[in-house]
Amino acid sequence: MPELPEVEVTRRSFADRIAGARIDRVRLGKALRWPLGCESQALVGRVVTGVRRRGKYLLMDLDQGLLLLHLGMSGSLSFAPLWTEAGPHDHFDLLTSRGLLRLNDPRRFGAVVHAQGEADPVAVKLLGRLGLEPLTDQFSAEAFHAGLKRRHAPIKQVLLAGDVVVGVGNIYASEALFLAGIRPTVKASRLSGPRAARLHAAVRDVLARAVEKGGSTLRDFSNAQGEAGYFQLEAMVYDRAGQPCRRCGTPIRLLRQGQRSTYFCANCQKP
DNA sequence: AAAAGCCCCTGGATGC
DNA sequence: TGCATCCAGGGGCTTT
């Protein structure tokens, strides 16, 4: 479910309200992708000092150490002042002095992992290979193009891989390639400077607009206040197979790349 | 080194 | 109604 926009929208929806909160109790549900990595009791008494984002990971800073949170395919966080009964898919609760932070994740591809710091091997393992942050100044057209030149796989899969640029998932990869007029099957290394620059701008544009719209709610995404996103209403190609291109009317095509669906307009997007 | 496949897991939609 | 099949917003790991 969550790509960079959804993760960032989630972060913004509770970061200020949880900052300064003291952890009073921790409840673990069914196993997530990885074990927490510490006794849950060790978190009690810690104070949340802030919430950052790296790619699709949330980094919850504590007065000692930090928690790495990932929403996987079906995860969402909620933060509410009142305690409520845990449901069957609520697998991590942080009861704090400011309210209850809860991770709901039916498919359990998500994770909550404790690390002593960002230099902790477990943090390095998860964050170390991540590429450029697309909504920061480090994501320049030049650095992006240089990264693409080293990769011979189809551009769609290189965007998804996250080691050149982070945060672009299956929805926004298709959308960005449409905006840039680039066929998803083009080898990343073969993109010219100008085309890479167009894709660079498209990635920034689509992610930033999606954040503004509160992300995409396809099935059940909501931010930590329970609010849905609306960017899916603006999708040009994602999940629109067979429907007319919003720009030229040509039926949108669907193809499989690396076991994932890719949507594109064969007329608007050039090989 | 990089590319391609394989899984992890649950639930909803579709088809017979 | 029941059951089988396929698909879904991710990504680490293993195999080529």
Tab-separated table of C-alpha atoms (C1' of nucleotides) in Angstrom:
chain	number	residue	atom	x	y	z
A	1	MET	CA	0.000	0.000	0.000
A	2	PRO	CA	2.186	2.767	1.177
A	3	GLU	CA	4.710	4.465	-1.032
A	4	LEU	CA	6.626	7.584	-0.114
A	5	PRO	CA	3.588	9.900	-0.189
A	6	GLU	CA	1.527	7.674	2.092
A	7	VAL	CA	4.422	7.217	4.507
A	8	GLU	CA	5.136	10.937	4.568
A	9	VAL	CA	1.459	11.787	5.035
A	10	THR	CA	1.334	9.287	7.883
A	11	ARG	CA	4.426	10.843	9.462
A	12	ARG	CA	3.001	14.341	9.307
A	13	SER	CA	-0.300	13.177	10.778
A	14	PHE	CA	1.160	12.174	14.133
A	15	ALA	CA	4.760	13.372	14.488
A	16	ASP	CA	3.953	16.616	16.303
A	17	ARG	CA	1.383	15.026	18.556
A	18	ILE	CA	3.583	12.159	19.688
A	19	ALA	CA	6.735	14.215	20.188
A	20	GLY	CA	7.528	14.351	23.898
A	21	ALA	CA	5.338	11.355	24.713
A	22	ARG	CA	6.563	8.827	27.265
A	23	ILE	CA	6.045	5.145	26.467
A	24	ASP	CA	4.010	3.484	29.203
A	25	ARG	CA	3.164	0.123	27.718
A	26	VAL	CA	3.899	-1.979	24.634
A	27	ARG	CA	1.638	-4.645	23.203
A	28	LEU	CA	2.758	-7.056	20.505
A	29	GLY	CA	0.256	-8.944	18.332
A	30	LYS	CA	1.133	-11.570	15.752
A	31	ALA	CA	4.621	-11.610	14.314
A	32	LEU	CA	5.497	-9.001	11.712
A	33	ARG	CA	8.221	-9.382	9.100
A	34	TRP	CA	11.026	-9.208	11.660
A	35	PRO	CA	11.215	-9.442	15.431
A	36	LEU	CA	11.299	-6.214	17.411
A	37	GLY	CA	14.896	-6.851	18.373
A	38	CYS	CA	14.582	-5.961	22.036
A	39	GLU	CA	12.425	-6.794	25.005
A	40	SER	CA	9.258	-4.741	24.734
A	41	GLN	CA	9.789	-3.870	28.400
A	42	ALA	CA	12.986	-2.064	27.408
A	43	LEU	CA	10.892	0.547	25.579
A	44	VAL	CA	8.841	1.445	28.628
A	45	GLY	CA	9.894	4.793	30.033
A	46	ARG	CA	11.533	5.938	26.797
A	47	VAL	CA	10.462	9.289	25.402
A	48	VAL	CA	9.635	9.848	21.728
A	49	THR	CA	11.671	12.821	20.552
A	50	GLY	CA	10.562	12.966	16.916
A	51	VAL	CA	9.597	11.063	13.773
A	52	ARG	CA	11.612	11.196	10.570
A	53	ARG	CA	11.279	9.366	7.243
A	54	ARG	CA	13.885	7.641	5.074
A	55	GLY	CA	12.436	6.193	1.882
A	56	LYS	CA	9.412	4.198	3.009
A	57	TYR	CA	10.746	3.755	6.545
A	58	LEU	CA	9.613	5.834	9.482
A	59	LEU	CA	12.320	6.518	12.055
A	60	MET	CA	10.880	7.148	15.468
A	61	ASP	CA	13.593	8.723	17.563
A	62	LEU	CA	13.630	7.954	21.262
A	63	ASP	CA	15.665	9.555	24.008
A	64	GLN	CA	17.737	6.377	23.750
A	65	GLY	CA	17.789	4.494	20.436
A	66	LEU	CA	15.079	4.522	17.798
A	67	LEU	CA	12.356	2.410	16.207
A	68	LEU	CA	12.297	1.690	12.481
A	69	LEU	CA	8.739	1.255	11.219
A	70	HIS	CA	7.734	-0.066	7.817
A	71	LEU	CA	4.152	-0.338	6.607
A	72	GLY	CA	4.796	-3.092	4.062
A	73	MET	CA	1.894	-3.619	1.641
A	74	SER	CA	-1.072	-3.275	3.943
A	75	GLY	CA	0.091	-1.404	7.028
A	76	SER	CA	-1.328	1.766	8.480
A	77	LEU	CA	-0.762	3.641	11.704
A	78	SER	CA	-3.348	5.265	13.883
A	79	PHE	CA	-2.760	7.629	16.761
A	80	ALA	CA	-5.621	8.421	19.095
A	81	PRO	CA	-5.881	9.824	22.603
A	82	LEU	CA	-8.137	7.022	23.751
A	83	TRP	CA	-7.363	3.375	24.248
A	84	THR	CA	-9.498	0.974	22.227
A	85	GLU	CA	-9.697	-2.809	21.964
A	86	ALA	CA	-7.107	-4.310	19.642
A	87	GLY	CA	-8.456	-5.953	16.495
A	88	PRO	CA	-7.151	-9.118	14.840
A	89	HIS	CA	-4.762	-7.170	12.596
A	90	ASP	CA	-3.408	-4.790	15.219
A	91	HIS	CA	0.102	-6.118	15.723
A	92	PHE	CA	1.936	-3.351	17.532
A	93	ASP	CA	0.666	-0.904	20.143
A	94	LEU	CA	2.608	1.847	21.818
A	95	LEU	CA	0.591	3.218	24.699
A	96	THR	CA	2.055	6.625	25.512
A	97	SER	CA	1.348	9.610	27.704
A	98	ARG	CA	-0.065	11.360	24.633
A	99	GLY	CA	-2.145	8.529	23.248
A	100	LEU	CA	-2.072	5.162	21.549
A	101	LEU	CA	0.027	4.564	18.440
A	102	ARG	CA	-1.182	1.407	16.717
A	103	LEU	CA	0.041	-0.505	13.677
A	104	ASN	CA	-2.665	-2.346	11.766
A	105	ASP	CA	-1.278	-4.644	9.096
A	106	PRO	CA	-3.392	-7.537	7.750
A	107	ARG	CA	-0.666	-9.009	5.552
A	108	ARG	CA	2.108	-8.506	8.100
A	109	PHE	CA	4.773	-7.514	5.569
A	110	GLY	CA	5.395	-4.499	7.748
A	111	ALA	CA	7.883	-4.273	10.583
A	112	VAL	CA	8.862	-2.505	13.760
A	113	VAL	CA	12.538	-2.887	14.587
A	114	HIS	CA	14.495	-1.412	17.447
A	115	ALA	CA	18.005	-0.050	16.872
A	116	GLN	CA	20.479	1.569	19.231
A	117	GLY	CA	21.192	4.241	16.636
A	118	GLU	CA	21.524	4.673	12.900
A	119	ALA	CA	24.975	3.070	13.030
A	120	ASP	CA	23.485	-0.060	14.609
A	121	PRO	CA	24.044	-2.971	12.173
A	122	VAL	CA	20.324	-3.670	11.992
A	123	ALA	CA	19.664	-0.084	10.881
A	124	VAL	CA	22.524	-0.171	8.401
A	125	LYS	CA	21.189	-3.395	6.943
A	126	LEU	CA	17.755	-1.877	6.339
A	127	LEU	CA	18.695	1.673	5.388
A	128	GLY	CA	22.201	1.317	4.020
A	129	ARG	CA	21.424	0.540	0.406
A	130	LEU	CA	18.741	3.179	-0.024
A	131	GLY	CA	19.124	5.678	-2.841
A	132	LEU	CA	18.494	9.392	-3.178
A	133	GLU	CA	15.639	11.077	-1.308
A	134	PRO	CA	13.456	12.442	-4.116
A	135	LEU	CA	12.025	15.441	-2.268
A	136	THR	CA	15.371	16.798	-1.110
A	137	ASP	CA	18.152	18.765	-2.803
A	138	GLN	CA	20.362	15.678	-2.915
A	139	PHE	CA	18.070	14.383	-5.668
A	140	SER	CA	19.525	16.291	-8.600
A	141	ALA	CA	18.913	15.483	-12.246
A	142	GLU	CA	22.649	14.851	-12.647
A	143	ALA	CA	22.924	12.406	-9.738
A	144	PHE	CA	19.770	10.641	-10.919
A	145	HIS	CA	21.069	10.278	-14.472
A	146	ALA	CA	24.412	9.018	-13.179
A	147	GLY	CA	22.598	6.358	-11.144
A	148	LEU	CA	20.481	5.281	-14.100
A	149	LYS	CA	23.491	4.921	-16.361
A	150	ARG	CA	24.816	2.111	-14.174
A	151	ARG	CA	21.642	0.046	-14.511
A	152	HIS	CA	20.667	-2.042	-17.505
A	153	ALA	CA	17.271	-3.220	-16.238
A	154	PRO	CA	13.987	-1.692	-17.460
A	155	ILE	CA	13.489	1.800	-16.035
A	156	LYS	CA	10.257	0.828	-14.251
A	157	GLN	CA	12.057	-1.842	-12.250
A	158	VAL	CA	14.996	0.428	-11.498
A	159	LEU	CA	12.617	3.022	-10.071
A	160	LEU	CA	10.992	0.344	-7.907
A	161	ALA	CA	14.273	-1.110	-6.683
A	162	GLY	CA	14.972	1.915	-4.502
A	163	ASP	CA	18.732	1.969	-4.754
A	164	VAL	CA	18.862	4.863	-7.223
A	165	VAL	CA	15.926	6.839	-5.847
A	166	VAL	CA	13.770	5.825	-2.867
A	167	GLY	CA	10.062	5.945	-2.223
A	168	VAL	CA	8.710	5.278	-5.716
A	169	GLY	CA	6.425	2.262	-5.596
A	170	ASN	CA	4.160	0.596	-8.095
A	171	ILE	CA	1.610	3.389	-8.458
A	172	TYR	CA	3.989	6.310	-8.737
A	173	ALA	CA	6.492	4.511	-10.973
A	174	SER	CA	3.817	4.093	-13.642
A	175	GLU	CA	2.565	7.636	-13.089
A	176	ALA	CA	6.005	9.249	-13.260
A	177	LEU	CA	6.900	7.388	-16.447
A	178	PHE	CA	3.663	8.543	-18.038
A	179	LEU	CA	4.332	12.160	-17.077
A	180	ALA	CA	7.836	11.885	-18.513
A	181	GLY	CA	6.609	10.238	-21.725
A	182	ILE	CA	8.915	7.257	-21.250
A	183	ARG	CA	7.991	3.632	-21.973
A	184	PRO	CA	8.470	1.487	-18.795
A	185	THR	CA	10.471	-1.092	-20.731
A	186	VAL	CA	13.284	1.274	-21.734
A	187	LYS	CA	16.648	0.221	-20.272
A	188	ALA	CA	17.597	2.715	-17.573
A	189	SER	CA	21.132	3.056	-18.915
A	190	ARG	CA	19.825	4.105	-22.341
A	191	LEU	CA	17.945	7.168	-21.180
A	192	SER	CA	19.437	10.362	-22.563
A	193	GLY	CA	20.272	13.277	-20.287
A	194	PRO	CA	17.181	15.241	-21.314
A	195	ARG	CA	14.880	12.244	-20.849
A	196	ALA	CA	16.411	11.453	-17.461
A	197	ALA	CA	15.869	15.098	-16.532
A	198	ARG	CA	12.219	14.844	-17.541
A	199	LEU	CA	11.814	11.723	-15.431
A	200	HIS	CA	13.580	13.410	-12.532
A	201	ALA	CA	11.094	16.274	-12.672
A	202	ALA	CA	8.173	13.868	-13.056
A	203	VAL	CA	9.174	11.826	-9.993
A	204	ARG	CA	9.382	14.958	-7.876
A	205	ASP	CA	6.175	16.341	-9.252
A	206	VAL	CA	4.045	13.239	-8.813
A	207	LEU	CA	5.321	12.487	-5.302
A	208	ALA	CA	4.896	16.075	-4.128
A	209	ARG	CA	1.372	16.315	-5.537
A	210	ALA	CA	0.450	12.983	-3.971
A	211	VAL	CA	1.630	14.196	-0.567
A	212	GLU	CA	-0.548	17.290	-0.993
A	213	LYS	CA	-3.557	15.088	-1.751
A	214	GLY	CA	-3.001	12.947	1.325
A	215	GLY	CA	-1.602	9.991	-0.636
A	216	SER	CA	-3.573	7.355	-2.551
A	217	THR	CA	-6.306	5.312	-0.876
A	218	LEU	CA	-6.910	2.266	-3.072
A	219	ARG	CA	-8.423	-0.065	-0.533
A	220	ASP	CA	-7.915	1.044	2.990
A	221	PHE	CA	-5.049	3.488	3.446
A	222	SER	CA	-5.566	6.249	5.961
A	223	ASN	CA	-3.198	8.463	7.887
A	224	ALA	CA	-2.727	8.293	11.639
A	225	GLN	CA	-5.841	10.412	12.119
A	226	GLY	CA	-7.930	8.062	10.017
A	227	GLU	CA	-8.169	10.346	6.990
A	228	ALA	CA	-8.092	8.875	3.464
A	229	GLY	CA	-6.023	10.168	0.542
A	230	TYR	CA	-7.338	11.316	-2.812
A	231	PHE	CA	-4.482	11.140	-5.279
A	232	GLN	CA	-5.846	7.950	-6.857
A	233	LEU	CA	-8.524	10.123	-8.445
A	234	GLU	CA	-5.796	11.874	-10.405
A	235	ALA	CA	-4.000	8.769	-11.613
A	236	MET	CA	-3.323	8.953	-15.353
A	237	VAL	CA	-2.531	5.271	-15.929
A	238	TYR	CA	-2.381	3.219	-12.704
A	239	ASP	CA	-5.163	0.622	-12.521
A	240	ARG	CA	-6.669	1.980	-15.749
A	241	ALA	CA	-5.986	-0.936	-18.119
A	242	GLY	CA	-8.257	-0.761	-21.153
A	243	GLN	CA	-9.577	2.686	-20.275
A	244	PRO	CA	-8.827	5.624	-22.563
A	245	CYS	CA	-5.689	7.625	-21.912
A	246	ARG	CA	-6.690	10.904	-20.289
A	247	ARG	CA	-4.380	12.725	-22.677
A	248	CYS	CA	-4.866	11.030	-26.070
A	249	GLY	CA	-7.654	8.475	-25.716
A	250	THR	CA	-5.551	5.432	-26.592
A	251	PRO	CA	-6.473	2.450	-24.372
A	252	ILE	CA	-4.085	2.105	-21.436
A	253	ARG	CA	-2.017	-1.047	-21.589
A	254	LEU	CA	-1.029	-3.438	-18.814
A	255	LEU	CA	2.123	-5.512	-18.654
A	256	ARG	CA	3.955	-7.569	-16.033
A	257	GLN	CA	7.456	-6.585	-14.991
A	258	GLY	CA	9.072	-8.512	-12.170
A	259	GLN	CA	5.716	-9.922	-10.991
A	260	ARG	CA	4.255	-6.420	-10.729
A	261	SER	CA	1.698	-4.718	-12.937
A	262	THR	CA	2.811	-1.777	-15.044
A	263	TYR	CA	0.389	0.575	-16.787
A	264	PHE	CA	1.283	2.838	-19.676
A	265	CYS	CA	0.033	4.611	-22.779
A	266	ALA	CA	1.755	3.269	-25.883
A	267	ASN	CA	1.081	6.518	-27.715
A	268	CYS	CA	2.166	9.052	-25.086
A	269	GLN	CA	5.166	7.047	-23.837
A	270	LYS	CA	8.009	6.514	-26.275
A	271	PRO	CA	10.472	3.592	-26.307
B	1	DA	C1'	27.991	-6.532	-9.691
B	2	DA	C1'	23.626	-6.690	-11.260
B	3	DA	C1'	19.429	-8.996	-12.772
B	4	DA	C1'	15.678	-12.136	-12.105
B	5	DG	C1'	12.740	-15.073	-9.176
B	6	DC	C1'	10.983	-16.425	-4.823
B	7	DC	C1'	8.865	-15.740	-0.847
B	8	DC	C1'	6.609	-13.868	3.380
B	9	DC	C1'	0.789	-13.229	4.507
B	10	DT	C1'	-4.288	-12.153	4.400
B	11	DG	C1'	-8.415	-10.774	2.078
B	12	DG	C1'	-11.229	-9.388	-1.714
B	13	DA	C1'	-12.820	-10.158	-6.435
B	14	DT	C1'	-13.834	-13.329	-9.955
B	15	DG	C1'	-15.096	-17.606	-12.131
B	16	DC	C1'	-16.944	-22.255	-12.266
C	1	DT	C1'	-23.392	-21.291	-1.443
C	2	DG	C1'	-18.858	-23.247	-1.873
C	3	DC	C1'	-14.396	-23.654	-3.533
C	4	DA	C1'	-10.340	-22.633	-6.460
C	5	DT	C1'	-7.633	-19.154	-8.512
C	6	DC	C1'	-5.615	-14.781	-9.066
C	7	DC	C1'	-4.332	-10.376	-7.587
C	8	DA	C1'	-2.851	-6.511	-4.337
C	9	DG	C1'	0.418	-0.226	-2.585
C	10	DG	C1'	7.081	-4.007	-0.574
C	11	DG	C1'	11.461	-5.659	-0.361
C	12	DG	C1'	15.025	-8.827	1.534
C	13	DC	C1'	17.152	-13.018	0.175
C	14	DT	C1'	18.830	-16.559	-2.954
C	15	DT	C1'	20.011	-18.014	-7.338
C	16	DT	C1'	21.733	-17.085	-12.011
